[in-house]
Amino acid sequence: MSQSSYDIMSMHSTMQRTPLQTLAPEVAERIAAGEVIERPASVIKELVENALDAGAHDIRVEVRGSGMHLMRVTDDGCGILEQEMEAIARRHTTSKLTSVEDLDHLRTLGFRGEALASIAAISELTLLSRAIETEALDEEQPALWLTWRGGEIVQRGRKARPHGTTATVRDLFYNVPVRLKFTHATRTENSHITQLLQRYAAGYPGVRFNLVIDEHIALQTSGSGDLATTLAELYHLPLNELLHPVHVAREQVCRIDGYIGNRVLAQNSRQYVMLFVNGRWVQVRALQDALEAGYRPLLPRGKHPLLVLHLHVMPENLDVNVHPAKTEVRLLNESEVTAALTQAVREVLEQSPASPQEVQFPGPVLASQRRLPGPRRRGLHVSESAEGYKAEEAQPGTSEIIRQLRPLAQLQQAVILAEAPDGSLYLVDQHRAHERVIYEHFRRTYTGLRADDVPVTAHLLLEPVIVEMKRYQAELLEQRLPMLRGLGIECERFGGRSFLIRSVPTDEDGEGSEQLAAHLQELAESAAEDSPDWEDHLLINLSCRSALRRGRDLSMGEMTTLLKALANVTAPAVCPHGSPVLLHYSRSFLIERFGW
Ligand code: ADP
Ligand code: MG
């Protein structure tokens, strides 16, 4: 499967115009119908999607009076042919779909031919448009405009403009009193519109977006084509060092591209978790759950990452005709896709060190709204990143960096200070680092996936230890004794609810930890936990209790050994409980804070 066969965005540049037609009733019936215009933001969504479908590279949105006075979307797309203008706002009139079969391989955002008809019916809609073909034929000919009110054409005229379309909507809901009454407060609607545009800008980094709300620039992107740059422009944050690129290809299933923000960017809301399927921003429960399954164990409770992922699937494996707003889709091979998403997110966050940078996202209505025209940028790195300091280039993986760390000293008998080859500083929590190393060792041993096939060795305790269980615990523990033996824990029933523990697992060097003996009651309880996750909980508990404690002096040699071991694990940046192991003071952080 070639890359381009997946890629909806590449389609716009090679677009062939198909003539406008009114869908036959049997086609129209197959389309999930519904009222698409619920609020001003839905108008913007439809107009912006039309502009994207028209192959626009520059999309300007203007909003006045929270959209109730005026909404205007101007694009530089292919424009509308003059002879098609009059029919364009009739229901089920579209240039994107001709037959029922077309629904199986859609490459456009729109396809039901309903939006302009719905908008024209409940507002005053003016379309000024010049087709790219007309422009080529006669450069002098001014463009045509038509105004609809309540669905009827009420005015027409001509005006000069280059190819593209300007759609202006005034007096929204003027003839729908019920909607008018429910229209939301200005702030809410403006923030909906801003969030919507943020999503499209993130979804289409190659398109330049500009949003002006009541004569203030609310959002502006350069259309650089680089997602990291776009995100920096959107949030006015020095994001370039904090974004981890994602590229996953699953043959015949899907491709996933995008960025996942460093753990310091995690927020309390899901607002910054953005998933696009073939260029369409979607909210699909199963896919959101898959993303969450990837990051939940690796971030503090209640936190959600900044994440922009593009999922590309073959159009025939995707059904977008599920919901009128088209934010729900159905995937043919959903389970494979969800597994790929979970793994993509997990793999990034497992490697993502914490950072001392404080990152505050602007609120839903941007605090940085500026008056026209002079845009002023907050955030030091925005322009720098626009010049190509791209997050993707020249970044060795976290494991590679750890392998090359040079320990400098130990702080508070708890933290290893180490210098990376690029002169940045890493702080390594010695307990959590060791905990991660031991946890992965136990997990490999336990699941029998140990590459070198070393038999499990157990460390015989100097004195066997007796533990007392509750009745239900005793039953569960009894059943699990063979599994515990597989981990190096020799345990037997000692009559009644007592158990005798003779040995504990050894660490990756085959050394036993007498330290564990003091925690056997707690460990036995976790081995008897009435939960499907008991095995993992036990492994976490075991690693926590055998790991180096804080308050232990480490020699230079011991620090080096620990760092080498950490470089070999799959998730060096987080301990098994999900807390950070590494804190990174980047070079640019030092430069910025010292004002070098
Ligand atoms: P749909 O997008 O589902 O086709 P719409 O009612 O949104 O339905 O638009 C109807 C048709 O109008 C589109 O199929 C397209 O041919 C044309 N159109 C609308 N907006 C634009 C635009 N900005 N540029 C070019 N053509 C447009
Ligand atoms: Mg449309």
Coordinates of C-alpha atoms and ligand atoms in Angstrom, one line a residue:
M1 CA 0.0 0.0 0.0
S2 CA 1.6 3.2 -1.0
Q3 CA 1.8 6.1 1.3
S4 CA -0.3 8.4 -1.0
S5 CA -3.1 5.9 -1.2
Y6 CA -3.8 6.6 2.5
D7 CA -3.2 10.3 2.4
I8 CA -6.3 12.4 2.2
M9 CA -4.3 15.6 2.3
S10 CA -2.3 14.9 -0.8
M11 CA -5.6 14.5 -2.7
H12 CA -6.3 18.2 -2.5
S13 CA -3.4 19.2 -4.6
T14 CA -4.2 16.8 -7.4
M15 CA -8.0 17.4 -7.3
Q16 CA -10.0 17.0 -10.4
R17 CA -13.2 18.9 -10.4
T18 CA -16.4 16.9 -10.7
P19 CA -19.6 18.6 -11.7
L20 CA -22.2 19.6 -9.2
Q21 CA -25.2 17.3 -9.1
T22 CA -28.3 16.7 -7.1
L23 CA -28.1 13.4 -5.4
A24 CA -30.7 10.8 -6.5
P25 CA -33.2 10.1 -3.7
E26 CA -31.9 6.6 -3.1
V27 CA -28.4 8.0 -2.6
A28 CA -29.7 10.9 -0.4
E29 CA -31.6 8.4 1.8
R30 CA -28.4 6.4 2.5
I31 CA -26.8 9.4 4.1
A32 CA -27.0 9.8 7.8
A33 CA -29.3 12.9 7.6
G34 CA -29.7 15.3 10.4
E35 CA -29.7 18.9 11.3
V36 CA -26.1 20.0 10.9
I37 CA -26.4 23.5 12.1
E38 CA -26.9 23.7 15.9
R39 CA -24.9 26.8 16.7
P40 CA -22.6 29.3 15.1
A41 CA -19.6 27.0 15.5
S42 CA -21.3 24.4 13.3
V43 CA -21.5 27.0 10.5
I44 CA -17.8 27.7 10.8
K45 CA -17.1 24.0 10.8
E46 CA -19.0 23.4 7.6
L47 CA -17.6 26.4 5.8
V48 CA -14.0 25.5 6.8
E49 CA -14.5 21.9 5.7
N50 CA -15.7 23.2 2.3
A51 CA -12.6 25.4 2.0
L52 CA -10.4 22.4 2.8
D53 CA -12.2 20.2 0.3
A54 CA -11.7 23.0 -2.3
G55 CA -7.9 22.6 -1.7
A56 CA -7.4 25.9 0.0
H57 CA -4.0 26.8 1.5
D58 CA -5.1 30.0 3.1
I59 CA -8.3 30.1 5.2
R60 CA -9.4 33.3 7.0
V61 CA -12.3 33.3 9.4
E62 CA -13.9 36.3 10.8
V63 CA -16.5 36.3 13.6
R64 CA -18.5 39.2 15.0
G65 CA -21.0 39.1 17.8
S66 CA -20.2 35.5 18.7
G67 CA -21.2 34.6 15.2
M68 CA -24.7 35.9 15.5
H69 CA -24.0 39.1 13.6
L70 CA -21.5 37.8 11.1
M71 CA -19.3 34.9 10.2
R72 CA -17.1 35.0 7.1
V73 CA -14.8 32.3 5.7
T74 CA -12.5 33.3 2.9
D75 CA -10.4 30.7 1.0
D76 CA -8.1 30.5 -1.9
G77 CA -9.4 27.1 -3.1
C78 CA -10.7 26.0 -6.5
G79 CA -13.8 28.2 -6.3
I80 CA -17.3 27.5 -7.6
L81 CA -18.2 27.5 -11.4
E82 CA -20.6 30.3 -12.2
Q83 CA -23.1 28.0 -13.8
E84 CA -23.2 26.0 -10.5
M85 CA -23.7 28.9 -8.2
E86 CA -27.5 29.1 -8.2
A87 CA -28.0 25.4 -7.4
I88 CA -25.3 25.2 -4.8
A89 CA -27.5 25.9 -1.8
R90 CA -30.1 23.3 -2.8
R91 CA -30.4 20.3 -0.5
H92 CA -28.4 17.2 -1.6
T93 CA -26.4 19.1 -4.1
T94 CA -22.8 18.2 -4.0
S95 CA -19.8 17.8 -6.2
K96 CA -18.2 15.2 -3.9
L97 CA -20.5 12.1 -4.4
T98 CA -22.4 10.7 -7.3
S99 CA -23.3 7.1 -6.4
V100 CA -23.9 5.0 -3.3
E101 CA -20.6 3.2 -4.1
D102 CA -18.7 6.5 -3.7
L103 CA -19.5 6.4 0.0
D104 CA -17.0 3.5 0.3
H105 CA -14.0 5.5 -0.7
L106 CA -14.6 9.1 0.3
R107 CA -11.6 11.4 0.3
T108 CA -13.4 14.6 1.1
L109 CA -14.7 16.0 4.4
G110 CA -18.1 16.8 3.0
F111 CA -20.3 14.6 0.9
R112 CA -24.0 15.1 1.8
G113 CA -24.6 18.4 0.0
E114 CA -26.6 19.6 3.0
A115 CA -24.5 22.3 4.7
L116 CA -25.0 25.3 2.4
A117 CA -28.7 24.4 2.0
S118 CA -29.2 24.3 5.8
I119 CA -27.2 27.5 6.3
A120 CA -29.0 29.4 3.5
A121 CA -32.4 28.3 5.0
I122 CA -31.8 29.9 8.4
S123 CA -29.7 32.9 7.8
E124 CA -28.6 35.4 5.1
L125 CA -25.9 33.6 3.2
T126 CA -23.7 35.4 0.6
L127 CA -21.3 33.4 -1.6
L128 CA -18.7 35.3 -3.6
S129 CA -16.7 32.8 -5.7
R130 CA -14.4 32.6 -8.6
A131 CA -13.5 29.3 -10.1
I132 CA -9.9 28.7 -10.9
E133 CA -10.9 27.8 -14.5
T134 CA -12.7 31.1 -15.0
E135 CA -9.7 33.0 -13.8
A136 CA -7.6 31.2 -16.4
L137 CA -10.0 32.0 -19.2
D138 CA -10.6 35.6 -18.5
E139 CA -8.6 37.5 -16.0
E140 CA -10.7 40.7 -16.2
Q141 CA -14.1 39.1 -15.5
P142 CA -15.2 39.9 -11.9
A143 CA -16.5 37.2 -9.7
L144 CA -20.2 36.4 -9.1
W145 CA -21.9 36.8 -5.8
L146 CA -25.3 35.6 -4.7
T147 CA -27.3 36.2 -1.5
W148 CA -29.8 33.8 -0.1
R149 CA -32.2 34.6 2.7
G150 CA -34.5 32.0 4.1
G151 CA -33.3 29.7 1.3
E152 CA -34.3 32.1 -1.6
I153 CA -31.9 34.0 -3.8
V154 CA -32.6 37.7 -3.0
Q155 CA -29.7 39.5 -4.5
R156 CA -26.8 39.1 -6.9
G157 CA -23.9 41.0 -8.3
R158 CA -20.2 41.0 -9.4
K159 CA -17.1 41.9 -7.6
A160 CA -13.4 41.5 -8.3
R161 CA -11.5 38.8 -6.5
P162 CA -8.8 36.2 -7.2
H163 CA -9.9 32.5 -7.4
G164 CA -11.5 31.1 -4.2
T165 CA -14.6 31.6 -2.2
T166 CA -15.9 33.9 0.4
A167 CA -18.9 32.8 2.4
T168 CA -20.6 35.3 4.6
V169 CA -23.4 34.4 7.0
R170 CA -25.4 37.1 8.7
D171 CA -28.5 37.0 11.0
L172 CA -28.1 33.3 11.9
F173 CA -31.3 31.7 13.2
Y174 CA -33.3 34.9 12.4
N175 CA -36.3 32.7 11.4
V176 CA -35.7 29.9 14.0
P177 CA -36.8 31.6 17.3
V178 CA -36.1 28.4 19.3
R179 CA -32.5 28.3 18.3
L180 CA -32.1 32.0 18.8
K181 CA -33.2 31.7 22.4
F182 CA -30.7 29.0 23.2
T183 CA -27.8 30.6 21.7
H184 CA -24.9 30.5 24.1
A185 CA -23.1 33.3 25.8
T186 CA -20.5 35.1 23.7
R187 CA -17.6 33.8 25.6
T188 CA -18.7 30.2 25.3
E189 CA -19.3 30.5 21.6
N190 CA -16.1 32.3 20.8
S191 CA -14.2 29.6 22.7
H192 CA -16.0 26.9 20.8
I193 CA -15.0 28.5 17.6
T194 CA -11.4 29.0 18.7
Q195 CA -11.1 25.4 19.7
L196 CA -12.5 24.3 16.4
L197 CA -10.0 26.3 14.5
Q198 CA -7.2 25.1 16.7
R199 CA -8.1 21.6 15.8
Y200 CA -8.3 22.3 12.1
A201 CA -5.0 24.1 12.2
A202 CA -3.4 21.2 14.0
G203 CA -5.0 18.8 11.5
Y204 CA -3.8 20.7 8.5
P205 CA -0.4 22.2 9.3
G206 CA 0.1 22.9 5.6
V207 CA -2.8 25.4 5.6
R208 CA -2.5 28.9 6.9
F209 CA -5.3 29.7 9.3
N210 CA -6.3 33.0 10.6
L211 CA -9.2 33.7 13.0
V212 CA -10.4 37.2 13.9
I213 CA -13.0 37.5 16.6
D214 CA -14.5 41.0 17.0
E215 CA -11.4 42.5 15.3
H216 CA -8.9 40.7 17.5
I217 CA -6.6 38.1 16.1
A218 CA -7.5 34.9 18.1
L219 CA -5.4 32.5 16.1
Q220 CA -2.8 32.6 13.3
T221 CA -0.7 29.9 11.8
S222 CA 1.9 30.1 9.1
G223 CA 0.9 27.0 7.1
S224 CA 4.5 25.8 7.4
G225 CA 3.5 22.2 6.9
D226 CA 5.3 21.3 10.2
L227 CA 3.0 20.2 13.0
A228 CA 5.5 21.1 15.7
T229 CA 5.7 24.6 14.4
T230 CA 2.0 24.9 14.1
L231 CA 1.5 23.8 17.7
A232 CA 4.0 26.4 18.8
E233 CA 2.1 29.0 16.9
L234 CA -1.2 27.9 18.3
Y235 CA -0.3 27.8 21.9
H236 CA 2.5 30.4 22.0
L237 CA 4.6 27.9 23.9
P238 CA 8.2 26.8 23.5
L239 CA 7.0 23.4 22.5
N240 CA 9.7 22.3 20.1
E241 CA 11.7 20.4 22.7
L242 CA 8.7 19.0 24.3
L243 CA 7.1 17.2 21.4
H244 CA 7.9 13.6 20.5
P245 CA 7.2 12.6 16.9
V246 CA 5.2 9.5 16.2
H247 CA 5.4 7.4 13.0
V248 CA 3.9 4.0 13.0
A249 CA 3.0 1.9 10.0
R250 CA 1.0 -1.3 10.2
E251 CA 1.0 -3.0 6.9
Q252 CA -2.5 -3.3 5.4
V253 CA -4.0 -1.7 8.6
C254 CA -3.1 1.9 9.2
R255 CA -0.4 4.5 9.4
I256 CA -0.2 6.8 12.4
D257 CA 1.7 10.1 12.3
G258 CA 1.9 13.1 14.6
Y259 CA 3.3 14.2 17.9
I260 CA 2.8 13.4 21.6
G261 CA 3.7 16.1 24.1
N262 CA 6.1 15.5 26.9
R263 CA 4.6 14.7 30.2
V264 CA 5.1 18.3 31.4
L265 CA 2.4 19.3 28.9
A266 CA -0.2 17.1 30.4
Q267 CA -3.4 18.9 31.3
N268 CA -6.5 18.3 33.3
S269 CA -8.8 18.4 30.2
R270 CA -9.0 16.2 27.2
Q271 CA -9.1 19.3 25.0
Y272 CA -5.6 18.7 23.7
V273 CA -6.1 15.1 22.8
M274 CA -6.7 15.4 19.0
L275 CA -7.2 12.5 16.7
F276 CA -7.8 12.8 13.0
V277 CA -8.9 9.9 10.8
N278 CA -8.1 10.5 7.2
G279 CA -8.0 14.2 7.8
R280 CA -11.2 14.3 9.7
W281 CA -11.3 15.3 13.4
V282 CA -13.2 12.6 15.2
Q283 CA -14.5 11.7 18.6
V284 CA -14.9 8.0 18.6
R285 CA -15.2 6.3 21.9
A286 CA -13.2 3.2 21.0
L287 CA -10.3 5.2 19.6
Q288 CA -10.3 7.7 22.6
D289 CA -10.3 4.7 25.0
A290 CA -7.3 3.2 23.0
L291 CA -5.4 6.5 23.4
E292 CA -6.2 6.7 27.1
A293 CA -5.2 3.1 27.6
G294 CA -1.8 4.1 26.3
Y295 CA -1.2 7.1 28.5
R296 CA -3.3 6.4 31.6
P297 CA -0.6 4.3 33.5
L298 CA 2.1 6.7 32.5
L299 CA 0.7 10.0 33.6
P300 CA -0.6 11.2 37.0
R301 CA -4.2 10.6 37.7
G302 CA -6.6 12.9 35.9
K303 CA -4.0 14.2 33.5
H304 CA -4.3 14.0 29.7
P305 CA -1.4 14.6 27.2
L306 CA -1.1 17.1 24.4
L307 CA -1.4 14.8 21.5
V308 CA -2.1 15.3 17.8
L309 CA -2.3 12.1 15.8
H310 CA -3.3 11.4 12.3
L311 CA -4.6 8.0 11.6
H312 CA -4.6 7.1 8.0
V313 CA -6.6 4.1 6.8
M314 CA -7.8 3.0 3.3
P315 CA -11.0 4.9 2.7
E316 CA -12.8 1.6 2.0
N317 CA -12.0 0.5 5.5
L318 CA -13.7 3.6 7.0
D319 CA -17.4 4.5 7.3
V320 CA -17.8 8.2 8.0
N321 CA -21.5 8.1 7.2
V322 CA -22.5 7.4 10.8
H323 CA -23.4 10.8 12.3
P324 CA -24.7 14.0 10.7
A325 CA -21.8 16.1 12.2
K326 CA -19.4 13.4 10.9
T327 CA -17.3 13.3 14.1
E328 CA -18.0 9.6 14.5
V329 CA -16.6 7.0 12.2
R330 CA -16.6 3.3 12.0
L331 CA -13.4 1.3 11.2
L332 CA -13.3 -2.1 9.6
N333 CA -10.4 -3.4 11.5
E334 CA -11.0 -1.5 14.7
S335 CA -9.2 -3.9 17.1
E336 CA -5.9 -3.8 15.2
V337 CA -6.1 0.0 14.9
T338 CA -6.9 0.5 18.6
A339 CA -4.0 -1.7 19.5
A340 CA -1.7 0.3 17.3
L341 CA -2.9 3.6 18.9
T342 CA -2.4 2.3 22.4
Q343 CA 1.1 1.1 21.7
A344 CA 2.1 4.3 19.8
V345 CA 1.1 6.5 22.8
R346 CA 2.7 4.2 25.4
E347 CA 6.0 3.9 23.6
V348 CA 6.4 7.7 23.5
L349 CA 5.5 8.4 27.1
E350 CA 7.6 5.6 28.4
Q351 CA 10.6 7.5 27.1
S352 CA 9.5 11.0 28.0
P353 CA 11.6 12.6 30.8
A354 CA 10.1 15.2 33.1
S355 CA 11.3 18.8 32.7
P356 CA 11.5 21.7 35.1
Q357 CA 9.8 24.0 32.5
E358 CA 6.4 25.2 33.7
V359 CA 4.0 25.1 30.9
Q360 CA 0.7 26.9 31.2
F361 CA -1.7 26.6 28.3
P362 CA -3.8 29.6 27.5
G363 CA -7.4 29.4 28.6
P364 CA -10.2 28.4 26.2
V365 CA -10.6 32.0 25.0
L366 CA -7.0 32.9 24.3
A367 CA -5.5 35.3 26.9
S368 CA -3.3 36.5 24.1
Q369 CA -6.0 37.8 21.8
R370 CA -4.5 40.8 20.1
R371 CA -5.9 43.8 18.4
L372 CA -5.5 44.0 14.6
P373 CA -3.2 44.4 12.8
G374 CA 0.2 44.0 14.6
P375 CA 0.5 40.4 15.8
R376 CA 2.8 40.1 18.8
R377 CA 4.1 36.8 19.8
R378 CA 4.6 35.5 23.3
G379 CA 7.0 32.6 23.8
L380 CA 10.6 32.7 23.0
H381 CA 10.9 29.7 20.7
V382 CA 8.1 30.3 18.3
S383 CA 10.1 32.1 15.7
E384 CA 13.1 29.9 16.3
S385 CA 11.0 26.8 15.6
A386 CA 9.5 28.3 12.5
E387 CA 13.0 28.4 11.2
G388 CA 13.2 24.6 11.4
Y389 CA 14.3 23.7 14.8
K390 CA 12.2 20.8 14.3
A391 CA 11.5 18.3 17.1
E392 CA 12.1 15.4 14.7
E393 CA 15.6 16.2 13.8
A394 CA 18.8 14.9 15.5
Q395 CA 17.1 13.7 18.7
P396 CA 18.7 10.5 20.0
G397 CA 16.2 8.2 21.8
T398 CA 16.1 8.5 25.6
S399 CA 17.7 5.1 26.1
E400 CA 20.6 6.2 23.9
I401 CA 21.1 9.4 25.9
I402 CA 21.0 7.4 29.2
R403 CA 23.6 5.1 27.8
Q404 CA 25.9 8.0 27.4
L405 CA 25.2 9.8 30.6
R406 CA 28.2 10.7 32.7
P407 CA 27.4 10.7 36.5
L408 CA 28.7 13.8 38.2
A409 CA 27.6 13.4 41.8
Q410 CA 24.8 12.2 44.1
L411 CA 22.4 14.6 45.6
Q412 CA 20.8 14.0 49.0
Q413 CA 21.7 10.3 48.7
A414 CA 18.7 10.0 46.4
V415 CA 19.4 11.6 43.1
I416 CA 22.1 11.0 40.5
L417 CA 23.2 14.2 38.7
A418 CA 24.5 13.3 35.3
E419 CA 25.7 15.2 32.2
A420 CA 24.5 14.2 28.7
P421 CA 26.8 14.5 25.6
D422 CA 25.0 17.7 24.6
G423 CA 25.8 19.4 27.9
S424 CA 22.4 19.1 29.3
L425 CA 21.7 17.9 32.9
Y426 CA 19.7 14.9 33.9
L427 CA 18.5 14.2 37.4
V428 CA 17.8 10.5 38.0
D429 CA 15.8 9.3 41.0
Q430 CA 17.9 6.4 42.1
H431 CA 15.0 4.5 43.8
R432 CA 12.6 4.8 40.8
A433 CA 15.3 4.0 38.3
H434 CA 16.2 0.8 40.1
E435 CA 12.6 0.0 40.6
R436 CA 12.0 0.2 36.9
V437 CA 15.0 -2.0 36.2
I438 CA 13.9 -4.7 38.6
Y439 CA 10.3 -4.5 37.5
E440 CA 11.2 -5.2 33.9
H441 CA 13.4 -8.0 35.1
F442 CA 10.6 -9.6 37.1
R443 CA 8.2 -9.2 34.3
R444 CA 10.5 -10.9 31.9
T445 CA 11.2 -13.7 34.3
Y446 CA 7.6 -14.1 35.1
T447 CA 6.2 -14.1 31.6
G448 CA 9.0 -16.5 30.6
L449 CA 10.2 -14.2 27.8
R450 CA 13.7 -14.0 29.0
A451 CA 15.9 -14.0 26.0
D452 CA 18.9 -15.8 27.5
D453 CA 16.6 -18.4 29.1
V454 CA 18.2 -18.2 32.5
P455 CA 16.2 -20.4 34.9
V456 CA 14.5 -18.6 37.7
T457 CA 16.7 -18.5 40.7
A458 CA 15.4 -17.9 44.1
H459 CA 17.1 -16.4 47.1
L460 CA 16.6 -18.6 50.2
L461 CA 15.8 -16.4 53.1
L462 CA 18.1 -16.7 56.2
E463 CA 14.9 -17.3 58.2
P464 CA 11.6 -18.5 56.7
V465 CA 8.8 -16.0 57.4
I466 CA 5.2 -16.8 58.5
V467 CA 2.4 -14.6 57.2
E468 CA -1.2 -14.6 58.3
M469 CA -4.0 -14.2 55.7
K470 CA -7.7 -13.6 55.9
R471 CA -10.0 -16.5 54.9
Y472 CA -10.7 -15.3 51.3
Q473 CA -7.0 -14.3 50.9
A474 CA -5.9 -17.8 52.0
E475 CA -8.0 -19.5 49.3
L476 CA -6.7 -17.2 46.5
L477 CA -3.1 -17.5 47.7
E478 CA -3.3 -21.2 47.8
Q479 CA -4.4 -21.3 44.2
R480 CA -1.6 -19.0 43.1
L481 CA 1.3 -20.8 44.8
P482 CA 2.5 -22.4 41.6
M483 CA 2.6 -19.0 39.9
L484 CA 4.5 -17.5 42.8
R485 CA 7.1 -20.4 42.5
G486 CA 7.6 -19.3 38.9
L487 CA 8.7 -16.0 40.2
G488 CA 11.1 -17.4 42.8
I489 CA 8.8 -17.2 45.8
E490 CA 8.7 -20.5 47.6
C491 CA 5.6 -20.4 49.7
E492 CA 3.5 -23.2 51.4
R493 CA 0.5 -23.5 53.5
F494 CA 1.4 -23.8 57.1
G495 CA -2.0 -24.9 58.4
G496 CA -5.1 -22.7 58.8
R497 CA -4.6 -19.3 57.3
S498 CA -0.9 -19.2 57.9
F499 CA 1.7 -19.5 55.1
L500 CA 5.4 -20.0 55.3
I501 CA 7.6 -18.1 52.8
R502 CA 11.1 -19.6 52.3
S503 CA 12.5 -17.7 49.3
V504 CA 12.2 -14.4 47.4
P505 CA 13.1 -13.6 43.8
T506 CA 16.6 -12.5 42.9
D507 CA 17.4 -9.4 40.9
E508 CA 18.9 -9.2 37.5
D509 CA 22.3 -10.0 38.8
G510 CA 21.0 -13.1 40.5
E511 CA 21.3 -11.4 43.9
G512 CA 18.7 -11.8 46.6
S513 CA 17.3 -9.0 48.6
E514 CA 17.1 -9.6 52.3
Q515 CA 15.4 -6.2 52.3
L516 CA 12.3 -8.0 51.1
A517 CA 12.0 -10.1 54.2
A518 CA 10.6 -7.2 56.1
H519 CA 7.7 -6.7 53.7
L520 CA 6.5 -10.3 53.1
Q521 CA 3.2 -9.8 54.9
E522 CA 2.4 -6.9 52.5
L523 CA 3.6 -8.8 49.5
A524 CA 1.6 -11.9 50.3
E525 CA -1.5 -9.7 50.6
S526 CA -0.9 -8.3 47.2
A527 CA -0.3 -11.8 45.8
A528 CA -3.8 -12.6 47.3
E529 CA -5.5 -9.6 45.9
D530 CA -8.9 -10.2 44.5
S531 CA -8.4 -8.3 41.2
P532 CA -7.5 -9.2 37.7
D533 CA -4.4 -7.0 38.0
W534 CA -3.0 -8.8 41.0
E535 CA 0.0 -10.1 39.0
D536 CA 1.1 -6.7 37.9
H537 CA 0.4 -5.2 41.3
L538 CA 2.6 -7.9 42.9
L539 CA 5.4 -7.3 40.5
I540 CA 5.3 -3.6 41.2
N541 CA 5.2 -4.1 44.9
L542 CA 8.1 -6.6 44.7
S543 CA 10.2 -4.2 42.7
C544 CA 9.4 -1.2 44.9
R545 CA 10.4 -3.2 48.0
S546 CA 13.6 -4.6 46.5
A547 CA 14.8 -1.4 44.9
L548 CA 17.6 0.8 46.2
R549 CA 16.2 3.2 48.7
R550 CA 16.7 6.9 48.9
G551 CA 19.2 7.6 51.6
R552 CA 21.7 5.2 50.3
D553 CA 25.2 6.4 49.4
L554 CA 26.2 5.4 45.9
S555 CA 29.8 5.2 44.6
M556 CA 30.6 6.5 41.1
G557 CA 30.8 2.8 40.0
E558 CA 27.4 2.0 41.4
M559 CA 25.8 5.1 39.7
T560 CA 27.3 4.1 36.4
T561 CA 26.0 0.5 36.7
L562 CA 22.5 1.7 37.6
L563 CA 22.5 4.1 34.6
K564 CA 23.7 1.3 32.2
A565 CA 20.9 -0.9 33.5
L566 CA 18.4 1.9 33.0
A567 CA 19.5 2.4 29.5
N568 CA 18.5 -1.2 28.7
V569 CA 14.9 -1.1 29.9
T570 CA 11.9 -0.3 27.6
A571 CA 10.4 2.5 29.7
P572 CA 13.3 4.3 31.4
A573 CA 11.4 7.6 32.0
V574 CA 8.7 6.3 34.3
C575 CA 8.7 4.0 37.4
P576 CA 6.2 1.2 37.5
H577 CA 3.8 3.4 39.4
G578 CA 3.8 6.0 36.6
S579 CA 6.0 8.6 38.3
P580 CA 8.9 10.3 36.6
V581 CA 12.4 8.8 36.9
L582 CA 14.2 11.5 34.9
L583 CA 14.2 15.2 35.2
H584 CA 15.9 16.9 32.2
Y585 CA 17.4 20.4 32.3
S586 CA 17.9 21.0 28.6
R587 CA 20.6 23.2 27.2
S588 CA 18.1 25.8 25.9
F589 CA 16.5 25.8 29.4
L590 CA 19.8 26.7 30.9
I591 CA 20.6 29.3 28.2
E592 CA 17.2 30.9 28.7
R593 CA 17.2 30.9 32.5
F594 CA 20.7 32.2 32.8
G595 CA 20.2 34.7 29.9
W596 CA 23.4 33.5 28.2
Ligands
ADP1 P1 -20.9 19.1 0.6 O1 -19.7 19.7 1.1 O2 -21.4 17.9 1.4 O3 -20.7 18.7 -0.8 P2 -22.1 21.7 0.9 O4 -23.5 22.1 1.0 O5 -21.2 22.0 2.0 O6 -22.1 20.1 0.6 O7 -21.5 22.3 -0.4 C1 -22.1 22.0 -1.7 C2 -21.1 22.1 -2.8 O8 -20.7 23.5 -2.9 C3 -19.9 21.4 -2.6 O9 -20.0 20.0 -3.0 C4 -18.9 22.2 -3.5 O10 -19.0 21.7 -4.8 C5 -19.4 23.6 -3.4 N1 -18.7 24.4 -2.4 C6 -19.1 24.8 -1.2 N2 -18.2 25.5 -0.6 C7 -17.1 25.7 -1.5 C8 -15.9 26.3 -1.5 N3 -15.5 27.0 -0.4 N4 -15.1 26.2 -2.5 C9 -15.5 25.5 -3.6 N5 -16.6 24.9 -3.7 C10 -17.5 24.9 -2.7
MG2 MG -19.7 20.8 2.9

